[in-house]
Short mmCIF file of C-alpha atoms in Angstrom, two decimals:
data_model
loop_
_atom_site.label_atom_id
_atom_site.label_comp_id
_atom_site.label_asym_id
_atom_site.label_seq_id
_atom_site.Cartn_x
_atom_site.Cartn_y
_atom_site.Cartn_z
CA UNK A 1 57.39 77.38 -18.83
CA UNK A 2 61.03 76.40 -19.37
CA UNK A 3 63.96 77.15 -17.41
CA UNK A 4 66.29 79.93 -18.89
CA UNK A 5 63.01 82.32 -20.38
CA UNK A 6 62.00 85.36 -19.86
CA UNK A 7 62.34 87.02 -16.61
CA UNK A 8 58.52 86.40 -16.32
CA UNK A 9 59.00 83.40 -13.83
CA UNK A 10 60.33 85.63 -11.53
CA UNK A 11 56.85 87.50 -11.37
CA UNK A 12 55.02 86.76 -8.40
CA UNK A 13 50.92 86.96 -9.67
CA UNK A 14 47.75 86.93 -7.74
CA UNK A 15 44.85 85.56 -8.95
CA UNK A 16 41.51 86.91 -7.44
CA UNK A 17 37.97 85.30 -8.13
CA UNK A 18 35.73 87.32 -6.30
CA UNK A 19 32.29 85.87 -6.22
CA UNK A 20 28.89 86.35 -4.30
CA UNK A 21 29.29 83.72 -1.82
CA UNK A 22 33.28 83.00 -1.58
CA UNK A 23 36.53 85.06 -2.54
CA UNK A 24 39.64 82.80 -3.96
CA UNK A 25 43.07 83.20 -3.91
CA UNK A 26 45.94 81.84 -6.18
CA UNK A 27 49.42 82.21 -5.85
CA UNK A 28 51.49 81.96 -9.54
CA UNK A 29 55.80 81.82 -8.71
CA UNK A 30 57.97 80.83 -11.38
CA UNK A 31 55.42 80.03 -13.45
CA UNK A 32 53.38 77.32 -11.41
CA UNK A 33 50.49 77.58 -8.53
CA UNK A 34 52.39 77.74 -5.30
CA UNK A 35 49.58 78.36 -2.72
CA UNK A 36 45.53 78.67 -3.69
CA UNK A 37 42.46 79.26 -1.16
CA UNK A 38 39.13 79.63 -0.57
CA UNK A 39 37.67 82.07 1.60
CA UNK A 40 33.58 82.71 3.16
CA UNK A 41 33.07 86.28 1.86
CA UNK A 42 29.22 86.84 1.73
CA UNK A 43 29.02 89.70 -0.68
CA UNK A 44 24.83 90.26 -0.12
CA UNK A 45 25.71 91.71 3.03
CA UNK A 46 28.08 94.04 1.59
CA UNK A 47 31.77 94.77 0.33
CA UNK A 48 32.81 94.88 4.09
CA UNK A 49 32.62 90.97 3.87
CA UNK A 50 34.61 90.99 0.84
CA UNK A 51 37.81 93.17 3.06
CA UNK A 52 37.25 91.76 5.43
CA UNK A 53 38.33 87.66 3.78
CA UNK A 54 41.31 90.39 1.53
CA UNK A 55 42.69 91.39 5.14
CA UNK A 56 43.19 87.68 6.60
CA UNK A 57 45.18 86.81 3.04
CA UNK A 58 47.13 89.58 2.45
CA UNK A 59 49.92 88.03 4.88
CA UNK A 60 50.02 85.65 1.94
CA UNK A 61 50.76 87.76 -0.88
CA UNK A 62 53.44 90.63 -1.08
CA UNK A 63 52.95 94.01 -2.06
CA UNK A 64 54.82 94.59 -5.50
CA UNK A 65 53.17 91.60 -7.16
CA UNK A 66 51.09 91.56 -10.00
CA UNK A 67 47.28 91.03 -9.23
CA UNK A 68 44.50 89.32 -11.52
CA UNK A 69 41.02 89.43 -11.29
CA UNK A 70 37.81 87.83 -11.82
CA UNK A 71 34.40 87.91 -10.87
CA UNK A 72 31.09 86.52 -10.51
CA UNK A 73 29.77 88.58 -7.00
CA UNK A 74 28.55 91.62 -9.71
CA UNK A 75 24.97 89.09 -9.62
CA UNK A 76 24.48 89.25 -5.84
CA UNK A 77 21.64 90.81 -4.50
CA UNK A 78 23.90 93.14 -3.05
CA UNK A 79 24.04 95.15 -5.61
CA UNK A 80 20.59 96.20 -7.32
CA UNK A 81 21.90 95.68 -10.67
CA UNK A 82 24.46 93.80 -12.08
CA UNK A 83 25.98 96.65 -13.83
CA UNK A 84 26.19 98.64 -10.48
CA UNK A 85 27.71 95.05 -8.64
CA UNK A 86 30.32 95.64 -11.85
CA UNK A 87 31.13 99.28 -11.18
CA UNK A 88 30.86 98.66 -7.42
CA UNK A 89 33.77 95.72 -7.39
CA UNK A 90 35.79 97.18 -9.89
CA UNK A 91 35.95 100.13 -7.32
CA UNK A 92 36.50 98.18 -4.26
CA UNK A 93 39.56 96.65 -6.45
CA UNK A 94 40.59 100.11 -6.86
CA UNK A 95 40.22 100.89 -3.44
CA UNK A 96 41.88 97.75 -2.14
CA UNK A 97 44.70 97.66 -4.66
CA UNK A 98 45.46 100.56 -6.53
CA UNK A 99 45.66 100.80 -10.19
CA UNK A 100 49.43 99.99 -10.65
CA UNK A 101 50.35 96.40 -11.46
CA UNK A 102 46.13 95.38 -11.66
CA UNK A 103 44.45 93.43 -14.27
CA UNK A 104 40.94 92.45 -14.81
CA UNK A 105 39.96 89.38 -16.76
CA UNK A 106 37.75 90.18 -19.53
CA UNK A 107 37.13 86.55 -20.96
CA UNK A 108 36.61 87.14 -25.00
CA UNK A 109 38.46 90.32 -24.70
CA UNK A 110 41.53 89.32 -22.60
CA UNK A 111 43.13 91.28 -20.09
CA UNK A 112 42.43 95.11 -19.81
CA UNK A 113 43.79 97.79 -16.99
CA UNK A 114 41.33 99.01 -14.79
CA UNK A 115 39.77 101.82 -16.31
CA UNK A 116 39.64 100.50 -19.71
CA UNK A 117 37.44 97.71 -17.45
CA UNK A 118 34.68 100.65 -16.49
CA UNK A 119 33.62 100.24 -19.99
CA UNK A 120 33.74 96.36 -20.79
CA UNK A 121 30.85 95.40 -18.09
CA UNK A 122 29.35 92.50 -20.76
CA UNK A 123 32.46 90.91 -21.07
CA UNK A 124 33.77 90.89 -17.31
CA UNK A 125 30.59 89.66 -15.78
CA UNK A 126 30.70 86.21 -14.93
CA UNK A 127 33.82 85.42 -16.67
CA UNK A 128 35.55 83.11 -14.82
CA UNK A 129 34.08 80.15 -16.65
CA UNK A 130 36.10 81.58 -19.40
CA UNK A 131 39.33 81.97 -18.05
CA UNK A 132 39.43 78.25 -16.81
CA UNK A 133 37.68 76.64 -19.51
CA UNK A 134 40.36 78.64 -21.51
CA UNK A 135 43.35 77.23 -19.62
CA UNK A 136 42.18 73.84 -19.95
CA UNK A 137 41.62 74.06 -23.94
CA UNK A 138 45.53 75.23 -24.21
CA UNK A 139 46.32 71.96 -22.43
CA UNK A 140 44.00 69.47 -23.35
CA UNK A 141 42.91 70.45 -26.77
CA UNK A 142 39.68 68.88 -26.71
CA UNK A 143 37.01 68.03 -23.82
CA UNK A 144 34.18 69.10 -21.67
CA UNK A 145 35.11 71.36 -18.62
CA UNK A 146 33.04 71.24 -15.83
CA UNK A 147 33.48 73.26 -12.62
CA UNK A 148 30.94 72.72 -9.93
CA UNK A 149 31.15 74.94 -6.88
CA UNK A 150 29.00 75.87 -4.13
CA UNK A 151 26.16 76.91 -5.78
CA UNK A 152 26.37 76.58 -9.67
CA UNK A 153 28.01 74.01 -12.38
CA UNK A 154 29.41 75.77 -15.37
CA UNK A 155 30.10 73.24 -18.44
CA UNK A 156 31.90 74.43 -21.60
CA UNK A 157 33.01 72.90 -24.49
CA UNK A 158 36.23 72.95 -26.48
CA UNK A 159 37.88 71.96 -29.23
CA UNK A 160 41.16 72.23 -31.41
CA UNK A 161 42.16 74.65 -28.29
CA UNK A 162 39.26 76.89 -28.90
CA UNK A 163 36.07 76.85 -26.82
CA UNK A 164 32.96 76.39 -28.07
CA UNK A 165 30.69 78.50 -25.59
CA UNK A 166 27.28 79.13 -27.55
CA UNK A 167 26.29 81.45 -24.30
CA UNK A 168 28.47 83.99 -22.50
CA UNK A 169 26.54 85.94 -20.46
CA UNK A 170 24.60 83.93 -17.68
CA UNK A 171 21.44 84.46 -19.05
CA UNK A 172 22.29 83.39 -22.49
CA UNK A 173 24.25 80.18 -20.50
CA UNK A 174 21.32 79.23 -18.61
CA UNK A 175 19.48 78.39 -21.78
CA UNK A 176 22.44 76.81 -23.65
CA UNK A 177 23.19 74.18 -20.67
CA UNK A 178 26.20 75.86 -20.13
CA UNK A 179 25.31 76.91 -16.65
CA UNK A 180 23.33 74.81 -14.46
CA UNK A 181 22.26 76.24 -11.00
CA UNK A 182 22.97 73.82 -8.63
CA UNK A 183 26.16 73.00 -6.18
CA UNK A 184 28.20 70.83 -3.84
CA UNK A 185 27.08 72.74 -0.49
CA UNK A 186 25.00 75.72 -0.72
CA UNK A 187 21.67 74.13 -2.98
CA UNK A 188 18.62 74.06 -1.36
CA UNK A 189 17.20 70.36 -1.56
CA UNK A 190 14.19 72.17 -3.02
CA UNK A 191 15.67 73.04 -5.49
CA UNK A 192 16.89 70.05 -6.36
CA UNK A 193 13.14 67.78 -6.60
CA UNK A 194 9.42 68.47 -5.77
CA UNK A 195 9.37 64.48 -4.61
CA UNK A 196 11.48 62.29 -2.69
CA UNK A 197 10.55 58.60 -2.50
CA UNK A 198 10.00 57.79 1.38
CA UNK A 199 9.64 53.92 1.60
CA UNK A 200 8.09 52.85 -1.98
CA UNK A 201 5.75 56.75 -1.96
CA UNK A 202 6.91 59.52 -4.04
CA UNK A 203 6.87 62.32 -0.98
CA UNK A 204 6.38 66.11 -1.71
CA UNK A 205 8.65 68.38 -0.38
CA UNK A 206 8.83 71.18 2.66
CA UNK A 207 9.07 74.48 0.10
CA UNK A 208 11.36 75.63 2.80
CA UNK A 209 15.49 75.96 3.26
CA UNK A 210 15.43 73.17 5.82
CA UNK A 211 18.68 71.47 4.31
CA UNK A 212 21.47 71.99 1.25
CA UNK A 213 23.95 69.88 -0.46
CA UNK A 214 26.56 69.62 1.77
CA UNK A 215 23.97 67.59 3.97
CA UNK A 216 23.55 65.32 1.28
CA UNK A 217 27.94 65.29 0.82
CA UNK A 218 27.88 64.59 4.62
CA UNK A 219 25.37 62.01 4.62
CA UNK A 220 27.09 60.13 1.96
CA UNK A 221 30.99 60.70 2.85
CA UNK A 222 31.84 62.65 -0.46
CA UNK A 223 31.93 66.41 1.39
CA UNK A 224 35.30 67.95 2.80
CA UNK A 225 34.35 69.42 5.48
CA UNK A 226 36.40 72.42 4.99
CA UNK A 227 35.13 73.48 1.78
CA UNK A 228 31.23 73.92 3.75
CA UNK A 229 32.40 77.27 4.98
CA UNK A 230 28.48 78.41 5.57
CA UNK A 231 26.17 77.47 8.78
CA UNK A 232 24.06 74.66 7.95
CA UNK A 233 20.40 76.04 7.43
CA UNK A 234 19.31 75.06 10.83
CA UNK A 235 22.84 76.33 11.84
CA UNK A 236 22.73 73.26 14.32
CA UNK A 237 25.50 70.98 14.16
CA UNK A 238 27.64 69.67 10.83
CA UNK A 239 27.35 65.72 11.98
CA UNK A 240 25.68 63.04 10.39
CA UNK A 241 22.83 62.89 12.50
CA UNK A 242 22.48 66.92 11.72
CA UNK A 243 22.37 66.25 8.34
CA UNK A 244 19.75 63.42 8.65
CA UNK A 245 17.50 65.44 10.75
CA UNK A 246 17.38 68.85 8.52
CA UNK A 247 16.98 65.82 5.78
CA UNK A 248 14.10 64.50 7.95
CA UNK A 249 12.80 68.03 8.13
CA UNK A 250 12.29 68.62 4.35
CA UNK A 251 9.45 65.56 4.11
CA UNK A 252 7.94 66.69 7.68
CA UNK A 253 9.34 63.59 9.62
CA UNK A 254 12.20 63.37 12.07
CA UNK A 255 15.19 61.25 12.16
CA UNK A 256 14.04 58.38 14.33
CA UNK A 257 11.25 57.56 11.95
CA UNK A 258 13.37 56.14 9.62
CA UNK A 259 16.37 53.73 9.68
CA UNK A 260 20.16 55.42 9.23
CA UNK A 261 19.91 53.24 5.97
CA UNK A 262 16.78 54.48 4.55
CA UNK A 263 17.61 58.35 5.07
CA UNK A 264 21.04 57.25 3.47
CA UNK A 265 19.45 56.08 0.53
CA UNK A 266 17.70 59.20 0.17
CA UNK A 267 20.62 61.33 0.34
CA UNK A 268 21.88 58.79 -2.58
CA UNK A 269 18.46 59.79 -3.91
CA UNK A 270 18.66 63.82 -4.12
CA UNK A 271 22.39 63.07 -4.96
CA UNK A 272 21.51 61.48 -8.35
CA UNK A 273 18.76 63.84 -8.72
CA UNK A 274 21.47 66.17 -8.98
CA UNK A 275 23.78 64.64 -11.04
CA UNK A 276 20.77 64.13 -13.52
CA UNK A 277 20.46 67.43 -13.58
CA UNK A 278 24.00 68.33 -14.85
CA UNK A 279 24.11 65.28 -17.09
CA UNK A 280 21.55 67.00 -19.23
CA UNK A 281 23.38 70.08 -19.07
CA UNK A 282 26.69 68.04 -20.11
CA UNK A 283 24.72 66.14 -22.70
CA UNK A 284 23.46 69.19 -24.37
CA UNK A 285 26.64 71.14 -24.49
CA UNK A 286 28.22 68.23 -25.97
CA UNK A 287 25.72 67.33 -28.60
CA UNK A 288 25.99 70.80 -29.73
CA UNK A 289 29.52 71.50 -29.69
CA UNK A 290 29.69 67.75 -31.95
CA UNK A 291 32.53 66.73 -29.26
CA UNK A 292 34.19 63.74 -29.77
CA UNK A 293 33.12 61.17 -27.84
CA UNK A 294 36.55 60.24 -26.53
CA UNK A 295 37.01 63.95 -25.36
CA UNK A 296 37.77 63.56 -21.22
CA UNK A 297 35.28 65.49 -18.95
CA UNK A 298 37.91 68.45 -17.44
CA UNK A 299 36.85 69.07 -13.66
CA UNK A 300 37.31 71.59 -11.32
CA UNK A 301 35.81 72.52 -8.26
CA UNK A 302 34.48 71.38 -4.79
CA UNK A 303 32.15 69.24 -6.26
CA UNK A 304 34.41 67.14 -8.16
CA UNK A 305 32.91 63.93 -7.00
CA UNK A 306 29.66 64.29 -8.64
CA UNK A 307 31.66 65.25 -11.74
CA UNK A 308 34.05 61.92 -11.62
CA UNK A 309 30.35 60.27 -11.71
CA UNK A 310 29.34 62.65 -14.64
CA UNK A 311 32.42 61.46 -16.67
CA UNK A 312 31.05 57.75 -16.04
CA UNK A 313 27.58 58.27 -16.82
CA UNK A 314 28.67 59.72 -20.24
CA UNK A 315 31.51 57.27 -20.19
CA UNK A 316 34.21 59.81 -20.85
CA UNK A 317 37.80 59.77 -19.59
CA UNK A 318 38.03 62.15 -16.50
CA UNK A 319 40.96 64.64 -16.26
CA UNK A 320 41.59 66.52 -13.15
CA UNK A 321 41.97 70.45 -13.72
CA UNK A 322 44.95 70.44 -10.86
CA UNK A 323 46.76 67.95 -13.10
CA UNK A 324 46.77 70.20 -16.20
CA UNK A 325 47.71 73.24 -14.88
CA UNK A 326 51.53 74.34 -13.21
CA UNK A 327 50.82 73.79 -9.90
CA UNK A 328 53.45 72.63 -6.86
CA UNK A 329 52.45 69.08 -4.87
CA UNK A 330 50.65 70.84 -1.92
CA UNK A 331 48.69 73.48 -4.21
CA UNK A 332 47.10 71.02 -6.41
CA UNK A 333 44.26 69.90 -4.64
CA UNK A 334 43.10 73.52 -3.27
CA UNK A 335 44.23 75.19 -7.10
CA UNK A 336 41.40 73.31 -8.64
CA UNK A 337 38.82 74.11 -6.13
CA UNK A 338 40.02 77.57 -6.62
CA UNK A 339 40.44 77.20 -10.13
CA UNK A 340 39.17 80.50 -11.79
CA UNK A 341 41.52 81.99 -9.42
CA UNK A 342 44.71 79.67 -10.03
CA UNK A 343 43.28 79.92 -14.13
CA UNK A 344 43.90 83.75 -14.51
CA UNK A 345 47.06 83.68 -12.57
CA UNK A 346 48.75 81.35 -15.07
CA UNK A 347 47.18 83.17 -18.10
CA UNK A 348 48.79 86.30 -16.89
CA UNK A 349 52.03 84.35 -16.82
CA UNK A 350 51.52 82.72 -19.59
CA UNK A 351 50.61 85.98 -22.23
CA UNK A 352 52.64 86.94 -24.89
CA UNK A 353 55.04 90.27 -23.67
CA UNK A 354 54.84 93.15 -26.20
#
């Protein structure tokens, strides 16, 4: 946004992305990300969770500014449907913030007011994929955006400036490759592989949560240890030699029988077992959407270190979401692992004024 516009960049916006596991924060002044942040807010245990992550940010925000939302916490278990996790969030918003100066993100059909949102459940579940995959196609034109959190990767294609979803809702996703169910910290190895190899023998697995990804992350130095805001599932220690034990665990051995090396090359193991697993995801959105193959691989998220390998293994260019987007020096980094958040901020900012 240029100097001299509208009195728009004078708006201070919010962006909220209010999911099962974490809620995000963005910060939009002037037209660009200022502050963005990621907070634990375990929404199976209830809304309480939720207030209680909204009461340690609201130092951060002020009171007359203009707040965005979007969602993914309507599919927790929470809630016993995801039409009551909907109606349930939409009225903690209203609780929380009021009606005035409120916007939910509706993906395909934009921004709506908050009562207008009662009725538009289809298009506001899930839809942050949208609003960043959005963002990205108004910069980049053409690519493959891939946000991997915590628990899930969302790929989406675009093209021209227009994305090529061919799956909105998460079931429909789910078939399309569009939303693969594994992420950077809070995947169960289980659900990752059935085998492991375990010196030359492929090893079935413990069928039990006796490790997740961020062991892996730890085990191979890719994990910032401030985006593994859960207990680890042993809730012993976040070391190394945690992480190779509750590895240990999940093929019924302990840490000393193997070398540091060998439990380090399976964590390198489950790691690429992973990435496999979101390359096929990748491959079919791409093949269907007929991308280019020059097109860069658009990433966002945590787990942007398995993605930088994704762009190799399809030998893309790689494009980092926090470079496309408006964002100051110091809110890069934390924008694009908030990105939903920081993504319906600036497409507040950014929409055309009656």
């Amino acid at each position: 946004m240029k100097a001299g516009t509208a009195g728009e960049e004078k708006e201070t916006i919010i962006g909220w992305d209010i999911g099962g596991a974490h809620l995000k924060m963005a910060r939009a002044e002037h037209g660009q990300i200022t502050l963005a942040t990621t907070l634990k807010a375990s929404m199976w245990l209830g809304l309480d969770q939720v207030r209680e992550a909204l009461n340690r940010l609201r130092p951060l925000f002020q009171s007359n500014a203009t707040h965005v939302f979007t969602m993914t916490g309507e599919l927790s278990d929470g809630f016993p449907s995801r039409e009551d996790g909907i109606r349930g969030i939409l009225d903690f918003i209203d609780t929380e913030f009021g009606r005035d100066n409120v916007r939910i993100y509706a993906g395909r059909a934009g921004f709506v007011d908050l009562s207008h949102a009662y009725d538009l459940g289809p298009d506001i579940a899930s839809a942050n994929w949208h609003a960043t995959a959005e963002l990205s196609a108004r910069t980049e034109t053409d690519g493959l955006f891939v946000d991997m959190g915590s628990t899930t990767t969302d790929i989406i294609a675009f093209q021209n400036g227009k994305l090529r979803n061919a799956g909105y809702s998460d079931a429909e996703r789910l078939l399309t490759g569009e939303l693969v169910y594994t992420g950077f910290t809070r995947s169960a190895l289980i659900g990752i592989a059935e085998r492991v190899p375990v010196r030359g023998t492929m090893t079935p697995l413990m069928n039990e949560y006796f490790a997740n990804t961020a062991d892996l992350g730890r085990i191979l130095g890719t994990l910032d240890e401030a985006d593994d805001h859960y207990p680890a599932a042993d809730r012993r220690a976040k070391s190394l030699a945690g992480s190779i034990g509750r590895l240990a665990r999940m093929v019924g051995r302990d840490s000393t029988d193997l070398d540091e090396s060998e439990w380090i090359d399976i964590a390198r193991w489950f790691s690429e077992h992973q990435l496999r697993m979101i390359y096929n995801g990748a491959f079919m959105v791409a093949g269907n959407a007929r991308l280019n193959p020059a097109a860069p691989i658009v990433g966002a998220g945590i787990g942007r270190p398995q993605i930088m390998k994704l762009a190799r293994r399809l030998e893309r260019p790689y494009v980092d979401f926090g470079s496309l987007i408006a964002s100051s020096q110091e809110a890069r980094d934390h924008a694009s692992k908030a990105a939903p958040a920081a993504a319906v901020a600036l497409l507040w900012s950014k929409r055309e004024k009656p």
